[in-house]
mmCIF file of C-alpha atoms in Angstrom:
data_model
loop_
_atom_site.group_PDB
_atom_site.id
_atom_site.type_symbol
_atom_site.label_atom_id
_atom_site.label_comp_id
_atom_site.label_asym_id
_atom_site.label_seq_id
_atom_site.Cartn_x
_atom_site.Cartn_y
_atom_site.Cartn_z
ATOM 1 C CA MET V 1 107.846 114.487 94.113
ATOM 2 C CA ARG V 2 109.142 110.981 93.212
ATOM 3 C CA SER V 3 107.163 108.419 91.311
ATOM 4 C CA PHE V 4 107.933 104.743 91.189
ATOM 5 C CA ARG V 5 106.278 101.395 90.398
ATOM 6 C CA ALA V 6 104.424 99.359 92.846
ATOM 7 C CA ALA V 7 101.924 96.443 92.974
ATOM 8 C CA VAL V 8 98.479 97.739 93.931
ATOM 9 C CA LEU V 9 95.498 95.709 95.106
ATOM 10 C CA HIS V 10 92.339 97.433 94.123
ATOM 11 C CA ALA V 11 89.711 94.752 95.317
ATOM 12 C CA PRO V 12 89.760 91.299 97.064
ATOM 13 C CA HIS V 13 89.886 88.156 94.764
ATOM 14 C CA THR V 14 91.548 90.198 91.909
ATOM 15 C CA ALA V 15 94.986 90.419 90.499
ATOM 16 C CA MET V 16 97.293 93.215 91.645
ATOM 17 C CA SER V 17 98.172 95.897 88.926
ATOM 18 C CA ILE V 18 101.583 97.390 88.505
ATOM 19 C CA ALA V 19 100.979 101.231 88.678
ATOM 20 C CA SER V 20 102.876 104.490 88.869
ATOM 21 C CA VAL V 21 102.872 105.648 92.454
ATOM 22 C CA THR V 22 103.723 109.157 93.687
ATOM 23 C CA LEU V 23 105.538 109.702 96.929
ATOM 24 C CA ALA V 24 104.743 112.682 99.125
ATOM 25 C CA ALA V 25 107.435 114.751 100.809
ATOM 26 C CA LEU V 26 109.075 112.945 103.820
ATOM 27 C CA LYS V 27 107.976 113.850 107.418
ATOM 28 C CA PRO V 28 110.723 114.454 109.929
ATOM 29 C CA THR V 29 111.083 110.942 111.170
ATOM 30 C CA ASP V 30 110.508 109.171 107.819
ATOM 31 C CA VAL V 31 112.900 107.025 106.009
ATOM 32 C CA LEU V 32 112.881 106.468 102.286
ATOM 33 C CA VAL V 33 114.113 102.849 101.480
ATOM 34 C CA ARG V 34 114.883 101.641 97.990
ATOM 35 C CA ILE V 35 113.538 98.122 98.118
ATOM 36 C CA ARG V 36 115.823 95.428 96.756
ATOM 37 C CA ALA V 37 113.959 92.316 97.773
ATOM 38 C CA ALA V 38 110.537 91.489 99.103
ATOM 39 C CA GLY V 39 109.082 88.170 100.204
ATOM 40 C CA LEU V 40 105.481 86.936 99.388
ATOM 41 C CA CYS V 41 103.849 85.965 102.598
ATOM 42 C CA HIS V 42 100.654 84.224 103.431
ATOM 43 C CA THR V 43 99.506 87.435 105.343
ATOM 44 C CA ASP V 44 99.495 89.261 102.031
ATOM 45 C CA LEU V 45 97.614 86.389 100.489
ATOM 46 C CA GLU V 46 94.925 86.712 103.226
ATOM 47 C CA VAL V 47 94.394 90.293 102.050
ATOM 48 C CA ILE V 48 94.098 89.387 98.454
ATOM 49 C CA GLU V 49 91.722 86.667 99.328
ATOM 50 C CA GLY V 50 89.553 88.867 101.641
ATOM 51 C CA SER V 51 90.123 86.929 104.768
ATOM 52 C CA LEU V 52 92.104 89.810 106.226
ATOM 53 C CA ARG V 53 90.383 93.143 105.508
ATOM 54 C CA TYR V 54 92.114 96.448 104.988
ATOM 55 C CA PRO V 55 90.979 99.654 103.254
ATOM 56 C CA LEU V 56 91.716 99.713 99.633
ATOM 57 C CA PRO V 57 93.542 100.292 97.209
ATOM 58 C CA ILE V 58 96.606 99.196 99.039
ATOM 59 C CA VAL V 59 100.261 98.361 98.327
ATOM 60 C CA LEU V 60 100.906 94.971 100.112
ATOM 61 C CA GLY V 61 104.198 93.478 101.233
ATOM 62 C CA HIS V 62 105.755 93.554 104.609
ATOM 63 C CA GLU V 63 108.768 91.344 104.545
ATOM 64 C CA ALA V 64 111.634 93.499 102.798
ATOM 65 C CA ALA V 65 115.195 94.616 102.686
ATOM 66 C CA GLY V 66 116.897 97.449 100.748
ATOM 67 C CA VAL V 67 119.116 100.519 101.019
ATOM 68 C CA VAL V 68 118.341 103.767 102.808
ATOM 69 C CA GLU V 69 118.118 106.509 100.172
ATOM 70 C CA GLN V 70 116.693 109.482 102.048
ATOM 71 C CA VAL V 71 116.076 110.195 105.794
ATOM 72 C CA GLY V 72 113.809 112.938 107.413
ATOM 73 C CA ALA V 73 115.475 115.815 109.448
ATOM 74 C CA ALA V 74 114.717 114.198 112.746
ATOM 75 C CA ALA V 75 115.236 110.397 111.825
ATOM 76 C CA ARG V 76 117.567 108.519 114.314
ATOM 77 C CA GLY V 77 119.336 105.244 114.227
ATOM 78 C CA VAL V 78 119.819 104.910 110.448
ATOM 79 C CA LYS V 79 121.685 106.799 107.754
ATOM 80 C CA VAL V 80 121.729 107.090 103.992
ATOM 81 C CA GLY V 81 123.448 104.120 102.441
ATOM 82 C CA ASP V 82 122.601 101.735 105.299
ATOM 83 C CA HIS V 83 121.455 98.144 104.205
ATOM 84 C CA VAL V 84 118.297 97.512 106.173
ATOM 85 C CA VAL V 85 115.651 95.019 106.986
ATOM 86 C CA LEU V 86 112.156 96.423 107.648
ATOM 87 C CA SER V 87 110.094 95.615 110.705
ATOM 88 C CA TRP V 88 106.246 95.788 110.467
ATOM 89 C CA ASN V 89 105.822 96.547 114.218
ATOM 90 C CA PRO V 90 106.374 100.201 114.911
ATOM 91 C CA HIS V 91 105.354 101.120 118.509
ATOM 92 C CA CYS V 92 104.960 104.333 120.529
ATOM 93 C CA GLY V 93 107.265 103.169 123.415
ATOM 94 C CA HIS V 94 105.128 104.701 126.170
ATOM 95 C CA CYS V 95 101.539 103.245 126.337
ATOM 96 C CA PHE V 96 100.350 100.638 128.811
ATOM 97 C CA TYR V 97 101.714 97.737 126.727
ATOM 98 C CA CYS V 98 105.060 99.335 125.524
ATOM 99 C CA ASP V 99 105.712 100.110 129.220
ATOM 100 C CA ARG V 100 105.337 96.341 129.877
ATOM 101 C CA ASP V 101 107.810 95.420 127.259
ATOM 102 C CA ALA V 102 104.968 94.190 124.771
ATOM 103 C CA PRO V 103 105.487 96.400 121.674
ATOM 104 C CA ILE V 104 103.436 93.971 119.617
ATOM 105 C CA LEU V 105 100.523 95.125 121.692
ATOM 106 C CA CYS V 106 101.207 98.854 121.443
ATOM 107 C CA GLU V 107 97.918 100.713 121.649
ATOM 108 C CA GLN V 108 98.908 102.948 118.802
ATOM 109 C CA TYR V 109 100.063 100.141 116.680
ATOM 110 C CA LEU V 110 96.898 98.167 117.138
ATOM 111 C CA GLY V 111 94.754 101.261 116.765
ATOM 112 C CA GLU V 112 96.230 102.501 113.661
ATOM 113 C CA GLY V 113 96.986 99.147 111.935
ATOM 114 C CA PRO V 114 93.586 98.519 110.582
ATOM 115 C CA LYS V 115 93.760 101.908 108.795
ATOM 116 C CA ALA V 116 96.819 100.827 106.840
ATOM 117 C CA LEU V 117 98.402 104.212 107.267
ATOM 118 C CA PRO V 118 101.269 105.627 109.269
ATOM 119 C CA PHE V 119 100.826 106.591 112.852
ATOM 120 C CA ASP V 120 99.961 110.170 111.971
ATOM 121 C CA GLY V 121 97.177 109.065 109.767
ATOM 122 C CA GLU V 122 98.489 110.722 106.538
ATOM 123 C CA SER V 123 99.197 108.533 103.640
ATOM 124 C CA ARG V 124 102.592 108.887 101.948
ATOM 125 C CA LEU V 125 101.610 107.436 98.706
ATOM 126 C CA SER V 126 98.944 108.312 95.886
ATOM 127 C CA LEU V 127 98.125 106.906 92.584
ATOM 128 C CA SER V 128 98.385 108.948 89.389
ATOM 129 C CA ASP V 129 94.721 110.157 89.524
ATOM 130 C CA GLY V 130 95.274 111.413 93.046
ATOM 131 C CA ARG V 131 93.595 108.691 95.039
ATOM 132 C CA MET V 132 95.229 108.001 98.365
ATOM 133 C CA LEU V 133 97.102 104.657 98.813
ATOM 134 C CA GLN V 134 97.157 102.522 101.887
ATOM 135 C CA GLN V 135 100.333 100.665 103.047
ATOM 136 C CA LEU V 136 99.937 97.189 104.571
ATOM 137 C CA MET V 137 101.309 96.861 108.077
ATOM 138 C CA PHE V 138 102.997 100.307 108.027
ATOM 139 C CA LEU V 139 105.168 99.152 105.048
ATOM 140 C CA GLY V 140 103.670 98.328 101.610
ATOM 141 C CA SER V 141 106.924 96.879 100.257
ATOM 142 C CA PHE V 142 105.779 95.576 96.994
ATOM 143 C CA GLY V 143 107.233 98.551 95.110
ATOM 144 C CA GLU V 144 110.501 100.102 94.145
ATOM 145 C CA TYR V 145 110.507 102.216 97.134
ATOM 146 C CA CYS V 146 108.997 102.241 100.623
ATOM 147 C CA VAL V 147 108.521 105.025 103.222
ATOM 148 C CA VAL V 148 108.733 103.873 106.877
ATOM 149 C CA ALA V 149 109.194 105.329 110.270
ATOM 150 C CA ASP V 150 112.813 105.500 111.376
ATOM 151 C CA GLN V 151 112.291 102.740 113.992
ATOM 152 C CA GLN V 152 111.193 100.383 111.269
ATOM 153 C CA ALA V 153 114.489 100.368 109.318
ATOM 154 C CA ILE V 154 116.994 98.127 110.993
ATOM 155 C CA PRO V 155 120.694 98.277 109.851
ATOM 156 C CA VAL V 156 122.202 94.842 109.095
ATOM 157 C CA PRO V 157 125.616 93.845 107.624
ATOM 158 C CA LYS V 158 126.005 94.870 104.103
ATOM 159 C CA GLU V 159 127.456 91.421 103.175
ATOM 160 C CA LEU V 160 124.106 89.871 103.788
ATOM 161 C CA PRO V 161 122.322 89.364 100.422
ATOM 162 C CA PHE V 162 119.087 91.150 100.098
ATOM 163 C CA ASP V 163 117.030 88.246 99.202
ATOM 164 C CA ARG V 164 118.112 86.459 102.264
ATOM 165 C CA ALA V 165 117.926 89.654 104.377
ATOM 166 C CA CYS V 166 114.206 90.237 103.503
ATOM 167 C CA LEU V 167 113.192 86.894 105.068
ATOM 168 C CA ILE V 168 114.431 88.003 108.564
ATOM 169 C CA GLY V 169 111.872 90.843 108.515
ATOM 170 C CA CYS V 170 108.987 88.347 108.951
ATOM 171 C CA ALA V 171 109.065 84.677 108.377
ATOM 172 C CA VAL V 172 112.472 84.075 110.103
ATOM 173 C CA MET V 173 111.954 86.359 112.908
ATOM 174 C CA THR V 174 108.519 84.892 113.723
ATOM 175 C CA GLY V 175 109.754 81.336 113.618
ATOM 176 C CA VAL V 176 113.091 81.457 115.101
ATOM 177 C CA GLY V 177 111.982 84.050 117.654
ATOM 178 C CA ALA V 178 109.203 81.741 118.840
ATOM 179 C CA ALA V 179 111.728 79.014 119.599
ATOM 180 C CA LEU V 180 114.427 81.408 121.121
ATOM 181 C CA ASN V 181 112.665 84.385 122.683
ATOM 182 C CA LEU V 182 109.833 82.737 124.767
ATOM 183 C CA ASP V 183 111.900 80.767 127.185
ATOM 184 C CA ALA V 184 109.741 77.875 126.176
ATOM 185 C CA ILE V 185 112.401 75.311 124.946
ATOM 186 C CA ALA V 186 114.864 73.774 127.408
ATOM 187 C CA HIS V 187 117.968 71.957 126.321
ATOM 188 C CA GLY V 188 117.036 68.320 125.293
ATOM 189 C CA ASP V 189 113.262 69.065 125.009
ATOM 190 C CA ALA V 190 111.143 67.264 122.533
ATOM 191 C CA VAL V 191 109.634 69.966 120.105
ATOM 192 C CA MET V 192 106.882 69.450 117.418
ATOM 193 C CA VAL V 193 106.551 71.913 114.626
ATOM 194 C CA VAL V 194 103.219 71.569 112.697
ATOM 195 C CA GLY V 195 103.485 73.292 109.230
ATOM 196 C CA CYS V 196 106.745 73.439 107.294
ATOM 197 C CA GLY V 197 106.403 76.670 105.315
ATOM 198 C CA ALA V 198 108.786 79.401 105.847
ATOM 199 C CA VAL V 199 107.640 80.266 109.499
ATOM 200 C CA GLY V 200 107.669 76.663 110.308
ATOM 201 C CA LEU V 201 111.052 75.902 108.839
ATOM 202 C CA SER V 202 112.417 78.857 110.633
ATOM 203 C CA ALA V 203 111.012 77.440 113.986
ATOM 204 C CA VAL V 204 112.529 74.158 113.185
ATOM 205 C CA GLN V 205 115.948 76.024 112.945
ATOM 206 C CA GLY V 206 115.094 78.037 116.146
ATOM 207 C CA ALA V 207 114.384 74.661 118.119
ATOM 208 C CA ARG V 208 117.701 73.353 116.865
ATOM 209 C CA LEU V 209 119.471 76.475 117.946
ATOM 210 C CA ALA V 210 117.825 76.309 121.326
ATOM 211 C CA GLY V 211 119.166 72.762 121.820
ATOM 212 C CA ALA V 212 116.198 70.688 121.411
ATOM 213 C CA GLY V 213 116.781 66.926 121.672
ATOM 214 C CA THR V 214 114.139 65.825 119.353
ATOM 215 C CA ILE V 215 112.495 67.892 116.557
ATOM 216 C CA ILE V 216 109.355 66.554 114.921
ATOM 217 C CA ALA V 217 108.244 68.237 111.855
ATOM 218 C CA VAL V 218 104.642 67.811 110.638
ATOM 219 C CA ASP V 219 103.368 68.693 107.235
ATOM 220 C CA LEU V 220 101.386 67.255 104.244
ATOM 221 C CA ASP V 221 104.206 67.740 101.590
ATOM 222 C CA PRO V 222 107.033 65.238 101.649
ATOM 223 C CA ALA V 223 109.419 67.698 99.950
ATOM 224 C CA LYS V 224 108.882 70.154 102.757
ATOM 225 C CA LEU V 225 109.412 67.479 105.381
ATOM 226 C CA GLU V 226 112.651 66.526 103.594
ATOM 227 C CA LEU V 227 113.792 70.232 103.768
ATOM 228 C CA ALA V 228 112.787 70.308 107.456
ATOM 229 C CA ARG V 229 115.177 67.294 108.070
ATOM 230 C CA ARG V 230 117.982 69.257 106.395
ATOM 231 C CA LEU V 231 117.306 72.241 108.553
ATOM 232 C CA GLY V 232 117.469 70.212 111.833
ATOM 233 C CA ALA V 233 114.349 68.076 112.220
ATOM 234 C CA SER V 234 114.929 64.615 113.522
ATOM 235 C CA VAL V 235 111.647 63.138 112.610
ATOM 236 C CA GLY V 236 109.232 64.063 109.773
ATOM 237 C CA VAL V 237 105.545 63.207 109.912
ATOM 238 C CA ASN V 238 103.311 63.328 106.910
ATOM 239 C CA ALA V 239 100.008 64.311 108.533
ATOM 240 C CA SER V 240 98.069 62.969 105.371
ATOM 241 C CA SER V 241 99.066 59.266 106.242
ATOM 242 C CA ASP V 242 100.688 59.238 109.659
ATOM 243 C CA ASP V 243 99.303 60.162 113.180
ATOM 244 C CA ALA V 244 101.412 63.053 114.421
ATOM 245 C CA ILE V 245 100.084 62.704 118.025
ATOM 246 C CA ALA V 246 100.970 59.137 118.249
ATOM 247 C CA ILE V 247 104.385 59.606 117.047
ATOM 248 C CA GLY V 248 104.969 62.518 119.362
ATOM 249 C CA ARG V 249 104.146 60.156 122.177
ATOM 250 C CA ARG V 250 106.186 57.350 120.853
ATOM 251 C CA GLU V 251 109.242 59.726 120.723
ATOM 252 C CA THR V 252 108.525 60.728 124.487
ATOM 253 C CA ALA V 253 107.810 57.536 126.139
ATOM 254 C CA GLY V 254 104.150 58.227 125.899
ATOM 255 C CA ARG V 255 104.188 61.646 127.605
ATOM 256 C CA GLY V 256 103.709 63.967 124.630
ATOM 257 C CA VAL V 257 106.140 66.569 123.413
ATOM 258 C CA ASP V 258 107.380 69.412 125.617
ATOM 259 C CA VAL V 259 106.502 72.245 123.195
ATOM 260 C CA VAL V 260 104.456 72.347 120.075
ATOM 261 C CA ILE V 261 104.861 75.238 117.686
ATOM 262 C CA GLU V 262 101.969 75.591 115.144
ATOM 263 C CA ALA V 263 102.776 77.419 111.908
ATOM 264 C CA ALA V 264 100.320 75.891 109.536
ATOM 265 C CA GLY V 265 97.323 78.218 110.004
ATOM 266 C CA SER V 266 94.514 75.577 109.943
ATOM 267 C CA SER V 267 91.815 74.168 112.225
ATOM 268 C CA PRO V 268 93.217 70.652 112.095
ATOM 269 C CA ALA V 269 96.613 71.817 113.035
ATOM 270 C CA PHE V 270 95.410 73.940 116.037
ATOM 271 C CA ARG V 271 93.656 70.726 117.412
ATOM 272 C CA ILE V 272 96.919 68.586 116.807
ATOM 273 C CA THR V 273 98.795 71.069 119.055
ATOM 274 C CA THR V 274 96.650 70.604 122.208
ATOM 275 C CA GLU V 275 96.509 66.913 121.792
ATOM 276 C CA ALA V 276 100.279 66.364 121.128
ATOM 277 C CA VAL V 277 101.707 68.422 123.929
ATOM 278 C CA ARG V 278 102.284 66.689 127.268
ATOM 279 C CA PRO V 279 100.735 67.669 130.488
ATOM 280 C CA GLY V 280 102.385 70.914 131.693
ATOM 281 C CA GLY V 281 103.923 71.582 128.272
ATOM 282 C CA GLN V 282 103.518 74.587 126.104
ATOM 283 C CA VAL V 283 101.672 75.260 122.911
ATOM 284 C CA ILE V 284 102.799 78.261 120.688
ATOM 285 C CA TRP V 285 100.480 79.276 117.948
ATOM 286 C CA LEU V 286 101.979 81.176 115.143
ATOM 287 C CA GLY V 287 99.495 80.468 112.293
ATOM 288 C CA LYS V 288 96.033 81.917 111.893
ATOM 289 C CA ILE V 289 92.729 81.677 110.125
ATOM 290 C CA ASP V 290 89.992 84.042 109.139
ATOM 291 C CA VAL V 291 89.459 86.148 112.342
ATOM 292 C CA SER V 292 85.592 85.437 112.173
ATOM 293 C CA LYS V 293 85.963 81.640 112.167
ATOM 294 C CA ASP V 294 85.636 79.256 114.970
ATOM 295 C CA VAL V 295 88.143 76.515 116.004
ATOM 296 C CA SER V 296 86.856 73.743 118.294
ATOM 297 C CA PHE V 297 88.865 71.475 120.699
ATOM 298 C CA ARG V 298 88.324 68.376 122.753
ATOM 299 C CA TRP V 299 87.849 69.939 126.294
ATOM 300 C CA GLY V 300 90.196 67.121 127.775
ATOM 301 C CA SER V 301 92.981 68.182 125.556
ATOM 302 C CA LEU V 302 93.179 71.681 127.219
ATOM 303 C CA MET V 303 93.485 70.200 130.769
ATOM 304 C CA GLN V 304 96.510 69.011 132.827
ATOM 305 C CA GLU V 305 98.234 72.474 133.127
ATOM 306 C CA LYS V 306 98.959 72.927 129.463
ATOM 307 C CA ARG V 307 99.889 76.330 128.449
ATOM 308 C CA ILE V 308 98.782 77.959 125.246
ATOM 309 C CA ARG V 309 100.309 81.149 123.830
ATOM 310 C CA ARG V 310 99.501 82.973 120.707
ATOM 311 C CA VAL V 311 102.573 84.822 119.379
ATOM 312 C CA SER V 312 102.609 87.148 116.288
ATOM 313 C CA TYR V 313 106.241 88.234 115.736
ATOM 314 C CA GLY V 314 108.471 85.762 117.882
ATOM 315 C CA ASN V 315 108.646 88.272 120.782
ATOM 316 C CA ALA V 316 110.691 90.361 118.391
ATOM 317 C CA ARG V 317 112.896 93.197 119.419
ATOM 318 C CA PRO V 318 114.098 94.078 115.872
ATOM 319 C CA ARG V 319 117.106 96.313 116.706
ATOM 320 C CA ARG V 320 118.514 93.532 118.785
ATOM 321 C CA ASP V 321 117.204 90.481 116.834
ATOM 322 C CA PHE V 322 117.604 91.397 113.096
ATOM 323 C CA PRO V 323 121.348 91.805 113.421
ATOM 324 C CA LEU V 324 121.709 88.684 115.468
ATOM 325 C CA LEU V 325 119.825 86.724 112.723
ATOM 326 C CA ALA V 326 122.030 88.324 110.152
ATOM 327 C CA ARG V 327 125.022 87.214 111.873
ATOM 328 C CA ALA V 328 123.775 83.732 112.427
ATOM 329 C CA TYR V 329 123.242 83.380 108.765
ATOM 330 C CA LEU V 330 126.775 84.793 107.902
ATOM 331 C CA ASP V 331 128.372 82.437 110.380
ATOM 332 C CA GLY V 332 126.545 79.411 108.919
ATOM 333 C CA SER V 333 124.230 78.512 111.948
ATOM 334 C CA LEU V 334 121.130 79.749 110.369
ATOM 335 C CA MET V 335 120.205 78.567 106.912
ATOM 336 C CA LEU V 336 118.241 80.861 104.657
ATOM 337 C CA ASP V 337 119.176 80.024 101.091
ATOM 338 C CA GLU V 338 117.025 76.842 101.325
ATOM 339 C CA LEU V 339 113.873 78.849 102.113
ATOM 340 C CA ILE V 340 113.857 80.724 98.754
ATOM 341 C CA SER V 341 111.951 78.609 96.051
ATOM 342 C CA ARG V 342 111.701 81.373 93.459
ATOM 343 C CA ARG V 343 113.132 84.753 92.539
ATOM 344 C CA ILE V 344 110.640 86.752 90.448
ATOM 345 C CA LYS V 345 110.188 90.145 88.937
ATOM 346 C CA LEU V 346 107.454 92.601 90.263
ATOM 347 C CA GLU V 347 105.486 91.852 87.035
ATOM 348 C CA GLU V 348 105.363 88.118 88.078
ATOM 349 C CA ILE V 349 103.904 88.876 91.412
ATOM 350 C CA ASN V 350 100.397 87.418 90.868
ATOM 351 C CA ASP V 351 101.739 84.218 89.590
ATOM 352 C CA GLY V 352 103.965 84.009 92.649
ATOM 353 C CA PHE V 353 100.818 84.322 94.771
ATOM 354 C CA GLY V 354 99.137 81.695 92.843
ATOM 355 C CA ALA V 355 102.004 79.330 93.452
ATOM 356 C CA LEU V 356 101.872 80.162 97.233
ATOM 357 C CA LYS V 357 98.278 79.440 97.395
ATOM 358 C CA ARG V 358 98.836 76.071 95.675
ATOM 359 C CA GLY V 359 101.557 75.169 98.205
ATOM 360 C CA GLU V 360 104.232 74.901 95.534
ATOM 361 C CA THR V 361 106.610 77.401 97.204
ATOM 362 C CA ILE V 362 108.305 78.201 100.556
ATOM 363 C CA ARG V 363 109.158 81.744 99.643
ATOM 364 C CA SER V 364 109.095 83.621 96.399
ATOM 365 C CA VAL V 365 110.941 86.754 96.513
ATOM 366 C CA VAL V 366 110.440 89.815 94.129
ATOM 367 C CA MET V 367 113.886 91.116 93.092
ATOM 368 C CA PHE V 368 114.362 94.652 92.245
ATOM 369 C CA ASP V 369 117.381 96.074 90.369
#
C-alpha cells in the first residue's frame, strides 16, 4: 500500500487538515496519477461552506493535472509517463443519456456522484485510523496522488506546464466550451459575459475564438474587468455603478445582446441575463447557487422566444477538447497564464480558499513537487 499527503475536509465550515492517506490496490481500469498542480474552484468552496453537500470526510479538488505513475491491468487510452489533465465527468457510455450524446447526464454519473465514490462504490482511500475517505467528483485531487478511472485521465502535450494544464480540467473547459461547443455564438454576434472569475474569463476567450463582434464583460471588480479586456472583451461594465442591461442595448441598437453567458453564480446575475438578452436570443447559465434556494424573474423577461440553457461542463468531450485547448494555449490563441493569481503549497490551501471567498483571486493553484 502507498501512503501520501492530502487535504481532508472533516466537517463543513472548518479548515481542511493535511493528513496521511492510504491508497488501496488499483482496480483493473484504475489509473494512479501523481498530481503536479490542482486549482482551487468555487465548487470546492461550496462543499467547505456546506451549500453543496457530500459525505465526509472527503478529499476535495477536481481541477488537476499530473503524470501517470501506474495503470490497472485493463486500463486503456493512457500509459505510464503520460502527462494528463483530469476530467470530473466519467460516464458509462450506454445509458439513456450517453446514447443521446449527453455524458454529463449519464445515469451512473448522476446516481453515484452524491456518494463521492467511484462507480463501483468502493473507496480507494482511507485515513490512518482506517476510516474510509470520499473523493469529490470522482477525483479528490488535493493530494499528492489521485486514483481515477482510465477515461478520466486525458493525455496532453508534455510541453504544457502543469499549472496551466490543470485549469483546462474545469474552469477553462466550462467557459470556453460554453462559447464554442453549443452553436450559440455566430460570427459577429454581441455576447455578454456576466462574472469574470476563471470560468467567465474563459467564456470571454471562447467568445473571442468564436468570432463574436462585441464582447461585454460584467463584474463588480475593476481589476477583473481590465483583465477581461486583455483577454478579448471590448466593453467592461462595473455592475456596482453601471447598468449592464442598458449598456447591452446601447451596443446593439436597442435590441439586447444575442447571447448572455452567466458565470457569477448569484441571483442578481441570473436576473440580468434574461433582461439583457434580445428577443430570440440565448442565455447560458454556468454559475450556480445553493440548490435549495429560489431565484425569481420578471415574467416578461422570459418571453419573446428567448432560450435558456443550463450547462455544467461546456458540452465537454474531454478526449477531443482537452488536447485542442492545450494546443490553443501553446499556439498563443488561448491565454491561461493570466488566470493564475497565486501558486501555493498544499499547507496553504485554507488560506487559498479564504482568498477565493473574498474575491481576491481568479485561480490559486496548489503546486506539488
